[in-house]
PDB file of C-alpha atoms in Angstrom:
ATOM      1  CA  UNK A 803      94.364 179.589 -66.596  1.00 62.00           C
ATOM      2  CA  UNK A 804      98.150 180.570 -65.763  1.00 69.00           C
ATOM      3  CA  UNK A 805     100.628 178.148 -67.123  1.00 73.00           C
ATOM      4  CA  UNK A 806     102.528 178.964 -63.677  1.00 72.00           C
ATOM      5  CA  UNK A 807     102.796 175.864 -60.801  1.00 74.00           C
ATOM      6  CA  UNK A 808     103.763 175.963 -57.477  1.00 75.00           C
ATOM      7  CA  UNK A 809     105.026 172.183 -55.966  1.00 76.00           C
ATOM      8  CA  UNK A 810     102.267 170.514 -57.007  1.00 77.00           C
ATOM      9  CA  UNK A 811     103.558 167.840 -59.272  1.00 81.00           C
ATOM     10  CA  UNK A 812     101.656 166.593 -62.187  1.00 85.00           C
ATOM     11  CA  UNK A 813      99.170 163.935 -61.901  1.00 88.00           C
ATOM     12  CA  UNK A 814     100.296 160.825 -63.075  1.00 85.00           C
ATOM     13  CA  UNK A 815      97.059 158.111 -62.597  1.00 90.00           C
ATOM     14  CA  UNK A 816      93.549 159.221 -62.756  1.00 93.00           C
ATOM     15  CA  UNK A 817      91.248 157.032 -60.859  1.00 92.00           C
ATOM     16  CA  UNK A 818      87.980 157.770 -62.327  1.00 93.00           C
ATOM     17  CA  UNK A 819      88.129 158.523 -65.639  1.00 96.00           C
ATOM     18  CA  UNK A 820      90.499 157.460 -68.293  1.00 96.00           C
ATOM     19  CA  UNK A 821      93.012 160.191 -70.584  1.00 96.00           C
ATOM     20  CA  UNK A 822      94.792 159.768 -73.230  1.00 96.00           C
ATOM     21  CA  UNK A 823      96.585 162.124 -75.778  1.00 96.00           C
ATOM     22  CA  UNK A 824      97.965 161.746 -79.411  1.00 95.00           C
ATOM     23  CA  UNK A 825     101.280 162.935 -80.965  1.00 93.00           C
ATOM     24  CA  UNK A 826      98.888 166.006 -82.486  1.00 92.00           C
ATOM     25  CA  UNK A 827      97.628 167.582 -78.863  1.00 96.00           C
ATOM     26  CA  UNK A 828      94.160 165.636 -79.280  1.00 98.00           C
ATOM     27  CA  UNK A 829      93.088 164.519 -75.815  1.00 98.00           C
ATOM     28  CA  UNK A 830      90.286 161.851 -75.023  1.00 98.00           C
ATOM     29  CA  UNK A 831      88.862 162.013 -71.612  1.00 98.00           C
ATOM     30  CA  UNK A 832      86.369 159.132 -71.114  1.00 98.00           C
ATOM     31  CA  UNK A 833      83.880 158.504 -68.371  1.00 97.00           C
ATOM     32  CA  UNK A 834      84.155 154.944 -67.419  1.00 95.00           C
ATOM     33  CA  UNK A 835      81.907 153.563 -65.546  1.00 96.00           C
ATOM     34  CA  UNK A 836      79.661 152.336 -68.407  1.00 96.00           C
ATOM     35  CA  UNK A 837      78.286 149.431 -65.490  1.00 96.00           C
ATOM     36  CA  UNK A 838      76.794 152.237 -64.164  1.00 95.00           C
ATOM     37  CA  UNK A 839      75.622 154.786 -67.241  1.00 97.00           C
ATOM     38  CA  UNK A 840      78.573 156.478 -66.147  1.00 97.00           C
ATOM     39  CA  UNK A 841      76.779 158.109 -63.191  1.00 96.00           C
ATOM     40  CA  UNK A 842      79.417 160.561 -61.769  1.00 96.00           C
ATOM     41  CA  UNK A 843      80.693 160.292 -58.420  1.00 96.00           C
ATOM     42  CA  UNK A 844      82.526 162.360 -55.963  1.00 96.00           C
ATOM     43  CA  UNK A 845      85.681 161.322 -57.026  1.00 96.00           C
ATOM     44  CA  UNK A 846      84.962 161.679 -61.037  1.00 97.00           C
ATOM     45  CA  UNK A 847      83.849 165.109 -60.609  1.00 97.00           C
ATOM     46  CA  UNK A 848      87.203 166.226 -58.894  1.00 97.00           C
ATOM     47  CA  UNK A 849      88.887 164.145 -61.298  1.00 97.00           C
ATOM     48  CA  UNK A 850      87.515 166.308 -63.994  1.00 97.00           C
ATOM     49  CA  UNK A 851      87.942 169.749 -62.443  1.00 97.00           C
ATOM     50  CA  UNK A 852      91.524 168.875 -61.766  1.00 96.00           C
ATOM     51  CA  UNK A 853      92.838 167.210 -64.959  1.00 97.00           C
ATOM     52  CA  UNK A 854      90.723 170.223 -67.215  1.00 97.00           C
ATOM     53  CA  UNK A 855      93.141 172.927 -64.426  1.00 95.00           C
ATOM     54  CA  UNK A 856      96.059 170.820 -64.816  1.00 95.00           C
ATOM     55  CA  UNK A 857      96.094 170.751 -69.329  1.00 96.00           C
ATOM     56  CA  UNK A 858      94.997 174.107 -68.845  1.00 95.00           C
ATOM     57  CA  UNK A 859      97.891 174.406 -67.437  1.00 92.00           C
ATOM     58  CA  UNK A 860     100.461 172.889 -69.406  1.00 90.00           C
ATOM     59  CA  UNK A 861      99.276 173.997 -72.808  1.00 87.00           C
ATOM     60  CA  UNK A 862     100.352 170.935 -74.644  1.00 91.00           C
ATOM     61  CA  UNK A 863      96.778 170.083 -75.591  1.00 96.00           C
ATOM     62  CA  UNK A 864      95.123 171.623 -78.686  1.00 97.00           C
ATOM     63  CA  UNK A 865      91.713 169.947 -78.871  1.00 98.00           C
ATOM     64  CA  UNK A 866      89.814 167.550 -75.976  1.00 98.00           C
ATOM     65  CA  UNK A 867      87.386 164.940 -76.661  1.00 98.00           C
ATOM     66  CA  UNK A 868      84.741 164.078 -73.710  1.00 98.00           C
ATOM     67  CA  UNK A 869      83.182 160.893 -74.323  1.00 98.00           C
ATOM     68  CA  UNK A 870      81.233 157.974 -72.108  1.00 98.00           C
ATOM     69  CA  UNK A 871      82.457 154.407 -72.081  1.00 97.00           C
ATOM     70  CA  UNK A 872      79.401 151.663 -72.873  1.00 97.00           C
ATOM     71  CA  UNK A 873      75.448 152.612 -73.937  1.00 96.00           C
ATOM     72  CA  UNK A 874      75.562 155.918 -73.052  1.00 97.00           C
ATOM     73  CA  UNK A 875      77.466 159.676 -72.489  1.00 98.00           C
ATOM     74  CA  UNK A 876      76.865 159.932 -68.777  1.00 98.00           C
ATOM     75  CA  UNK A 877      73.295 159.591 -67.092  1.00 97.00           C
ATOM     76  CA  UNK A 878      74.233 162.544 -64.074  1.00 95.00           C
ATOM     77  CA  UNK A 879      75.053 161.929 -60.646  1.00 93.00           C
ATOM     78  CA  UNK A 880      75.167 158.467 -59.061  1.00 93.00           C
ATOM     79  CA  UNK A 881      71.925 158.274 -56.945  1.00 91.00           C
ATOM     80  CA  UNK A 882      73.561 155.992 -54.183  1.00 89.00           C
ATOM     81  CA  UNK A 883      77.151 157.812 -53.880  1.00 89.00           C
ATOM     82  CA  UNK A 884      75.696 161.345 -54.065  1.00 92.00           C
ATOM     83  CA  UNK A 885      72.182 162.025 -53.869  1.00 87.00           C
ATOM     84  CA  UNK A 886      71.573 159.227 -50.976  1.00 89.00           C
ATOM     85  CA  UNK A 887      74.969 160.796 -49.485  1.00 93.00           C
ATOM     86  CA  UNK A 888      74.145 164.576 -49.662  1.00 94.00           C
ATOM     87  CA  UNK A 889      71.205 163.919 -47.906  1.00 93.00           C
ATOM     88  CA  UNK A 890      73.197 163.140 -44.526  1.00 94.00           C
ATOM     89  CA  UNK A 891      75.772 166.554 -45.527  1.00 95.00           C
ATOM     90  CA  UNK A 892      75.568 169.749 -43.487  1.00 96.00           C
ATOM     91  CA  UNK A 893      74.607 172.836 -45.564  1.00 97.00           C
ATOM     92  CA  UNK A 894      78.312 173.621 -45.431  1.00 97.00           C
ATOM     93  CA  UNK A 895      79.146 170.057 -47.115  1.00 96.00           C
ATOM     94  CA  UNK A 896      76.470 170.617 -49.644  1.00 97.00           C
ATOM     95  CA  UNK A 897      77.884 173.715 -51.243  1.00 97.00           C
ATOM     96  CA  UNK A 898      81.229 172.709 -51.490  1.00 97.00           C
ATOM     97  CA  UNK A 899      80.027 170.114 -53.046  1.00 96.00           C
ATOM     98  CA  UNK A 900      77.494 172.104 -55.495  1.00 96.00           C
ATOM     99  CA  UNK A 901      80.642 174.751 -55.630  1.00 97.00           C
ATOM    100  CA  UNK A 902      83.107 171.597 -57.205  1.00 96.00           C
ATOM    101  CA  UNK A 903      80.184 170.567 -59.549  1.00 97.00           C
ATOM    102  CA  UNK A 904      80.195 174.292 -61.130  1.00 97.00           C
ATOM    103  CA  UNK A 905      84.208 174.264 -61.098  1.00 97.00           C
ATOM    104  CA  UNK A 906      83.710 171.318 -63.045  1.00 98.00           C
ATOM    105  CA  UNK A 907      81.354 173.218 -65.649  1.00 98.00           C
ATOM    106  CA  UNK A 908      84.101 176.338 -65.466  1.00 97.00           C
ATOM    107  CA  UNK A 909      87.016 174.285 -65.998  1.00 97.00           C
ATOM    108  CA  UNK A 910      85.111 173.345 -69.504  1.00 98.00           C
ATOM    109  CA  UNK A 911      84.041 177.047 -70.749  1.00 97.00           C
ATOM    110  CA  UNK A 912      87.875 178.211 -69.390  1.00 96.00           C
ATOM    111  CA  UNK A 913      89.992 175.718 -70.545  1.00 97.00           C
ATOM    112  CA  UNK A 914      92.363 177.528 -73.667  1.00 96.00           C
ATOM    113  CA  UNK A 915      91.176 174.511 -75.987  1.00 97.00           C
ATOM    114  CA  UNK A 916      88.417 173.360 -77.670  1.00 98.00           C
ATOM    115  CA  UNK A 917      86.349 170.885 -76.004  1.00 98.00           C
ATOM    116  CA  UNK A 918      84.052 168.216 -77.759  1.00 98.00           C
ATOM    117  CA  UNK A 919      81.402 166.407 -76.076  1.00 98.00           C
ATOM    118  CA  UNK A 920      80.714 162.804 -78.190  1.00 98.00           C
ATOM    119  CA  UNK A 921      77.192 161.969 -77.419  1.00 98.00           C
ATOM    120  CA  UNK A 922      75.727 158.979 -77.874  1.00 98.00           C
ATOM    121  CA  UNK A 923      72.368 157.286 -75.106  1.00 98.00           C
ATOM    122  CA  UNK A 924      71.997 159.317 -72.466  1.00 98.00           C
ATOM    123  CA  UNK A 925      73.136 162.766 -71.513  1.00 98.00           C
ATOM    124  CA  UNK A 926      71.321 163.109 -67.913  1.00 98.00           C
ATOM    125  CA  UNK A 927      71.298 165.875 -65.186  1.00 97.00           C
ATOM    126  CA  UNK A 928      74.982 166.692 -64.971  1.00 97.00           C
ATOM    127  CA  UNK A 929      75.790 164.811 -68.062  1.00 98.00           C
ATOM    128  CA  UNK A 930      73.483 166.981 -69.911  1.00 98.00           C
ATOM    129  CA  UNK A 931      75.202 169.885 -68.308  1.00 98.00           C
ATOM    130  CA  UNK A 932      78.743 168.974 -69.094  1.00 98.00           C
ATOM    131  CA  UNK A 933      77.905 168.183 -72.584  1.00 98.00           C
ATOM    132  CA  UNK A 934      76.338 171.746 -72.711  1.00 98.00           C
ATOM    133  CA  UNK A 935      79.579 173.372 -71.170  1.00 98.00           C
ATOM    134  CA  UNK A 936      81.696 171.947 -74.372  1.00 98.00           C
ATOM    135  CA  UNK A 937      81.880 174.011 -77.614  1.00 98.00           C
ATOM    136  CA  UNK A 938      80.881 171.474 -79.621  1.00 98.00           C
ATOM    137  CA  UNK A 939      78.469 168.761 -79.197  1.00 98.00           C
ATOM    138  CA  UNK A 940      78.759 166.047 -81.610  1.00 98.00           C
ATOM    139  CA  UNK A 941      75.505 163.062 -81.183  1.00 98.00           C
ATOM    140  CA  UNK A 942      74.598 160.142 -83.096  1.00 98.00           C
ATOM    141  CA  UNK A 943      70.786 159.671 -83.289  1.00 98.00           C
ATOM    142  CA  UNK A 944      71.000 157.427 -80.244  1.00 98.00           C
ATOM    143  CA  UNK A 945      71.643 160.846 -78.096  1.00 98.00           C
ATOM    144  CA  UNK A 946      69.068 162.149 -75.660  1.00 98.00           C
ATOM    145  CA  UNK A 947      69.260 164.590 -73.967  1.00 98.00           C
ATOM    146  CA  UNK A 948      67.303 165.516 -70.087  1.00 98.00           C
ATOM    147  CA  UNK A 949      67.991 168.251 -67.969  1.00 98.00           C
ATOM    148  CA  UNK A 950      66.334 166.110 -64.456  1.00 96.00           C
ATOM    149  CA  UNK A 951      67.257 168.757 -61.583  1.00 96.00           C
ATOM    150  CA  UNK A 952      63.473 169.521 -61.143  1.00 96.00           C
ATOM    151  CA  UNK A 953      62.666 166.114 -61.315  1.00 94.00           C
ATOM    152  CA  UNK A 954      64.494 165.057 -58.149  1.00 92.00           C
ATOM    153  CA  UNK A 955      63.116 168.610 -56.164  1.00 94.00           C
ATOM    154  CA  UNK A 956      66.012 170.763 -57.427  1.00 95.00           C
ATOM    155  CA  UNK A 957      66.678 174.264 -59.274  1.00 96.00           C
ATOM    156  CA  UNK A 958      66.876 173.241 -62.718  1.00 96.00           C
ATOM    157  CA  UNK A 959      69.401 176.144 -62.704  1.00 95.00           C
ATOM    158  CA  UNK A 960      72.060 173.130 -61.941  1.00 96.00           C
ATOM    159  CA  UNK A 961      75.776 174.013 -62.528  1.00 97.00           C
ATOM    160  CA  UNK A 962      75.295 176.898 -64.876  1.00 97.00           C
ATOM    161  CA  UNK A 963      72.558 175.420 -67.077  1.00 97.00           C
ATOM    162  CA  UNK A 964      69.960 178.402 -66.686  1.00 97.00           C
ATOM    163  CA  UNK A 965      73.105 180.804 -67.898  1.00 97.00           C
ATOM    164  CA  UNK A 966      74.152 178.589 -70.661  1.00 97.00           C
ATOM    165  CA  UNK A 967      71.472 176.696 -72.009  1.00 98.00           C
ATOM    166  CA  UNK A 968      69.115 179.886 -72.972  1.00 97.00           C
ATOM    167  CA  UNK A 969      72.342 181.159 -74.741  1.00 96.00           C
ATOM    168  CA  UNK A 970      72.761 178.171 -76.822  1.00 97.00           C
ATOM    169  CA  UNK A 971      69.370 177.009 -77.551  1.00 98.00           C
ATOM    170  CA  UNK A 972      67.073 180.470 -76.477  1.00 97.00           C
ATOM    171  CA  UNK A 973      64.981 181.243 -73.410  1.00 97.00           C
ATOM    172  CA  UNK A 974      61.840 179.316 -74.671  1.00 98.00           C
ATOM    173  CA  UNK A 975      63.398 176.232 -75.209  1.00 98.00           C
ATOM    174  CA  UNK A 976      65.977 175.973 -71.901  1.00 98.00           C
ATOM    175  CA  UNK A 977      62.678 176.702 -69.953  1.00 98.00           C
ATOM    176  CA  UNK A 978      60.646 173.709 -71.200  1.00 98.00           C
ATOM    177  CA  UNK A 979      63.812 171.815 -70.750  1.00 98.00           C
ATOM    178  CA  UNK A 980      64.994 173.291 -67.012  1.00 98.00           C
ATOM    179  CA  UNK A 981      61.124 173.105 -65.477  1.00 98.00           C
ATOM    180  CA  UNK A 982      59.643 169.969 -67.314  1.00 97.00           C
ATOM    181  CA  UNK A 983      62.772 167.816 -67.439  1.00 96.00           C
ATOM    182  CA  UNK A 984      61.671 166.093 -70.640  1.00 96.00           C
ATOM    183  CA  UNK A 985      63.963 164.222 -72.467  1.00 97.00           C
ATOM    184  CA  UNK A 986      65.173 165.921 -75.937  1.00 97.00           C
ATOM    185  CA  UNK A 987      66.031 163.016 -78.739  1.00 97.00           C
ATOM    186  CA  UNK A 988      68.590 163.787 -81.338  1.00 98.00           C
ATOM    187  CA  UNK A 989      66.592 165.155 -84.057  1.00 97.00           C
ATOM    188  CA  UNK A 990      64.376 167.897 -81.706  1.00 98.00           C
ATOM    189  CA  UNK A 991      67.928 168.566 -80.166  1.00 98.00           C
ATOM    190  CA  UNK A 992      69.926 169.392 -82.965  1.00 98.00           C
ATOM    191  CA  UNK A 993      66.717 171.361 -84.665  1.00 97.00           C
ATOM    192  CA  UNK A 994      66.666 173.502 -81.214  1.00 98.00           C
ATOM    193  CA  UNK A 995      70.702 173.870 -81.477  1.00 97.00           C
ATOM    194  CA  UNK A 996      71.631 171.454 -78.729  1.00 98.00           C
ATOM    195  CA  UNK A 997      73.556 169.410 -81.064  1.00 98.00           C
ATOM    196  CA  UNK A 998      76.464 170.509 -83.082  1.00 97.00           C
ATOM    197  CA  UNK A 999      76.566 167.712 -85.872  1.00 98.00           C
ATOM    198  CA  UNK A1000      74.527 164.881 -85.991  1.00 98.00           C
ATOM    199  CA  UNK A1001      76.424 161.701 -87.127  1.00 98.00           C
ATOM    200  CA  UNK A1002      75.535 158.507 -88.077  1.00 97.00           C
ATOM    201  CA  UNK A1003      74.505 155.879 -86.136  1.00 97.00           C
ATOM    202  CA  UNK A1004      77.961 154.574 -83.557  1.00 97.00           C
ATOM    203  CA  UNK A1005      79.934 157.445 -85.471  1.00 98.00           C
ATOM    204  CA  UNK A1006      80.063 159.965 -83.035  1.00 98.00           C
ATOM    205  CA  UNK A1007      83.467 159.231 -81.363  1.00 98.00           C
ATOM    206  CA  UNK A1008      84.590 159.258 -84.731  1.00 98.00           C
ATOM    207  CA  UNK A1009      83.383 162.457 -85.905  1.00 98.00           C
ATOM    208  CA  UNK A1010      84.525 164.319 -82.955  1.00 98.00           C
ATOM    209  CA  UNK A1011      87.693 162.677 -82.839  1.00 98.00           C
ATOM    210  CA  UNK A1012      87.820 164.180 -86.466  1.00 98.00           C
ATOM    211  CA  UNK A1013      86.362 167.317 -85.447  1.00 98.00           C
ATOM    212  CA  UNK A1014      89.563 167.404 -82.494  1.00 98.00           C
ATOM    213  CA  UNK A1015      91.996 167.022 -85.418  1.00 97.00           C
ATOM    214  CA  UNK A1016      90.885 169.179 -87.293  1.00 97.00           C
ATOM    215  CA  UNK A1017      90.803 171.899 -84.374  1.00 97.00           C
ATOM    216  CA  UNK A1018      94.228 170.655 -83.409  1.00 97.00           C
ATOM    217  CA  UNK A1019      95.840 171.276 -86.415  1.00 96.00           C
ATOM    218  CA  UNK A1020      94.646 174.693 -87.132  1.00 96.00           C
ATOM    219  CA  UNK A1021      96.270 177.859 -85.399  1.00 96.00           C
ATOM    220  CA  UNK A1022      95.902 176.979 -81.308  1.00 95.00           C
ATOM    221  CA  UNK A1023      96.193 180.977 -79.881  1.00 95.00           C
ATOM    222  CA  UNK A1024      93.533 181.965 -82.349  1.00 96.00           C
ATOM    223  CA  UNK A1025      91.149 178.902 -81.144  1.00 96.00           C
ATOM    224  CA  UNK A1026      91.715 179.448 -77.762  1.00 95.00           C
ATOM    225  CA  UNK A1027      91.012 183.682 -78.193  1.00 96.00           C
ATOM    226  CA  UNK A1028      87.794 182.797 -79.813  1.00 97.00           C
ATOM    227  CA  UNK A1029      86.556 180.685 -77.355  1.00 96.00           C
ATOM    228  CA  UNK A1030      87.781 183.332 -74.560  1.00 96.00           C
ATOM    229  CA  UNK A1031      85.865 186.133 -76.067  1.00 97.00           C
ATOM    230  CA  UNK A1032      82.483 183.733 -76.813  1.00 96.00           C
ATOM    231  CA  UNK A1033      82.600 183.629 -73.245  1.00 93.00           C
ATOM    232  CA  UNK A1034      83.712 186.686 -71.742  1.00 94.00           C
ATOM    233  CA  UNK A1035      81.498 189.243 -74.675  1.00 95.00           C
ATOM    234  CA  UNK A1036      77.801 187.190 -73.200  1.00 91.00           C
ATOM    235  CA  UNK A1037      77.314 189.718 -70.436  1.00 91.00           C
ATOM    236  CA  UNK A1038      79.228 192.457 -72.587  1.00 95.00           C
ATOM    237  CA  UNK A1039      77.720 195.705 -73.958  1.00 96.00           C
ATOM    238  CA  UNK A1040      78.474 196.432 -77.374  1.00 96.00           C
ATOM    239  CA  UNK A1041      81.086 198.860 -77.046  1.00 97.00           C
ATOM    240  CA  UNK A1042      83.111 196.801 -74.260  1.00 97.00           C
ATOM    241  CA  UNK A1043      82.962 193.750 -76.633  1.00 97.00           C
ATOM    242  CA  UNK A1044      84.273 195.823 -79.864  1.00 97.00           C
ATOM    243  CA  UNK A1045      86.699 197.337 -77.502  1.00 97.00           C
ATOM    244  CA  UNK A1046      88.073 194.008 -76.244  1.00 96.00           C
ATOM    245  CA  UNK A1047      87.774 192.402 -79.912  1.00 97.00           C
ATOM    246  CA  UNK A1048      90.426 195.352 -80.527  1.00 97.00           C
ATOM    247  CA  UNK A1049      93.019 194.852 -77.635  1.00 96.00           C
ATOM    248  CA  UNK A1050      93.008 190.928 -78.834  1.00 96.00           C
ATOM    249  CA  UNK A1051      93.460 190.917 -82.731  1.00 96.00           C
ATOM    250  CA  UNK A1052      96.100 194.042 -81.870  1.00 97.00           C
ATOM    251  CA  UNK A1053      98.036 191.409 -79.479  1.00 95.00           C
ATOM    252  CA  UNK A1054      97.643 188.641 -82.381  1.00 95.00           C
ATOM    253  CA  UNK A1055      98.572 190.722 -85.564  1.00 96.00           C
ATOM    254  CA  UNK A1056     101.958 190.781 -83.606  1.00 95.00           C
ATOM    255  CA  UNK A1057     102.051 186.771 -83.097  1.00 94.00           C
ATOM    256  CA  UNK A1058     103.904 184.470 -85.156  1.00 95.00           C
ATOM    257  CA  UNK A1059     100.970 182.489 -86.511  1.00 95.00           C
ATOM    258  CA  UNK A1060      99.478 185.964 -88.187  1.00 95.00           C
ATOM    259  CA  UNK A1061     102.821 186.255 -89.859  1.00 95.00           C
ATOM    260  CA  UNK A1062     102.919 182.441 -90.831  1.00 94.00           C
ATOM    261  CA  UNK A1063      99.684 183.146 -92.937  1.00 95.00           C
ATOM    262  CA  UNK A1064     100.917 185.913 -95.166  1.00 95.00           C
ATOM    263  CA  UNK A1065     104.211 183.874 -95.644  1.00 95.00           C
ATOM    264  CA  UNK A1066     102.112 180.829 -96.531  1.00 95.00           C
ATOM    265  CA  UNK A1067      99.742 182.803 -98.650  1.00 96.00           C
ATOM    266  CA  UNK A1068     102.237 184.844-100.261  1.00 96.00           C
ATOM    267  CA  UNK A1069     104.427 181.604-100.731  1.00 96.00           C
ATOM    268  CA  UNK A1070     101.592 178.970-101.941  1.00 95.00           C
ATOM    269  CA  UNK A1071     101.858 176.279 -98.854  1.00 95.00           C
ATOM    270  CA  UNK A1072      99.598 175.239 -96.195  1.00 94.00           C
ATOM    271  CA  UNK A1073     100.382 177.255 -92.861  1.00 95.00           C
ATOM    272  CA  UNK A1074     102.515 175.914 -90.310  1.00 94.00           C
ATOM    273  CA  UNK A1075     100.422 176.600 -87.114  1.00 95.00           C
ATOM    274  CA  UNK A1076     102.612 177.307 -84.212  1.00 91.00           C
ATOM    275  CA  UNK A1077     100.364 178.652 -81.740  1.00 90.00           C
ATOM    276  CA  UNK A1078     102.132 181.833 -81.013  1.00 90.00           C
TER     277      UNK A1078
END
């Protein structure tokens, strides 16, 4: 994402979902409906593509936190505001609208940070499918997991799921999970590779918030390479990925936080991470 902006000034109030940001560059996005499961809407959906564009943009955050407010991490679309309200849309109407969902999901893998999904209840439909699209997916033993597109007459290829779940848990197990729709508890999903780190019972906001810090404070370029080329080298032949593995540590050995390392090393201190 270009740091560049046109007019468009920055956002000041989000309406459906709440943001904050510590003096370290960890953000916490939090889906707040918890009345509701935290059953996305319209609104909440846009709300996410935008504010992921917008600290995409500005580069001031180092790590991001996606967590659900109440029981649960967010139980997919809101059956009354979307799937009762698609069914009066146009075909036009519905892809925009399926377009925005997979923004949503791009915003995620693109975004020059690392993003943690905190887990805890239910990860449904979309929910599932954000929490998939983060780098890290940190669950208590509360967390279960459905992928429900099939079970409401729909491709269970839903916002990028049938590209990225077979690459993070295998084909087998993203096709029992895309056709059959079954719910996947914490211990099957972290066995399978769904979940990152399994916490303790009400710890997972905790241990990603940790996880964030930790991320934060290391060297920010270097993070944010890493996750470029995880995405980018999927669909790469060998040769193109080695190739572009080149070109980027070339462009880092000449960045400031490559030098900061051998000064550190060479002078017996932690590094100062600059992200340059």
């Amino acid at each position: 994402m270009s740091p560049f902006t046109g007019s468009a000034p920055r956002t000041e109030t989000w309406h459906h979902l709440t943001y904050t940001v510590d003096t370290r560059g960890v953000a916490t996005v939090t889906l707040a409906r918890p009345e509701k499961l935290n059953a996305l809407t319209f609104g909440a959906y846009a709300d996410l593509r935008d504010l992921l564009a917008e600290l995409s943009r500005e580069r001031a955050v180092r790590a991001l936190v996606l967590t659900g407010a109440g029981r649960g991490f967010c139980s997919g679309g809101d059956v009354d505001e979307i799937i009762g309200a698609t069914l009066a849309m146009d075909t036009a109407q519905l892809l925009d609208f399926n377009r925005m969902t997979g923004q949503v999901v791009r915003a995620v893998r693109e975004a020059p940070f690392p993003v943690i999904a905190a887990v805890h209840g239910v990860a449904a439909g979309a929910g599932a499918v954000l929490a998939l699209a983060a780098d890290f997916r940190v669950a208590d033993p509360s967390a279960r997991f459905a992928f429900l597109f099939t079970r409401v007459g729909l491709s269970g290829g839903d916002m990028g799921a049938a590209y990225l779940l077979p690459r993070v848990v295998g084909l087998g197990h993203a096709t029992r999970l895309l056709m059959l729709g079954d719910a996947v508890r914490a211990p099957e999903a972290e066995r399978i590779g769904l979940i990152s780190e399994l916490t303790d019972e009400g710890r997972a906001d905790a241990a990603a918030l940790a996880l964030a810090r930790r991320l934060a404070d290391g060297p920010a370029l270097a993070h944010a390479q890493t996750k470029a080329l995880l995405t980018a080298e999927l669909d790469m032949p060998l040769a193109a990925a080695v190739e572009l593995d080149a070109a980027t540590q070339a462009l880092l050995m000449n960045g400031e936080d490559y030098a900061e390392f051998h000064a550190a090393f060479t002078g017996k201190r932690p590094p100062r991470w600059q992200g340059r």
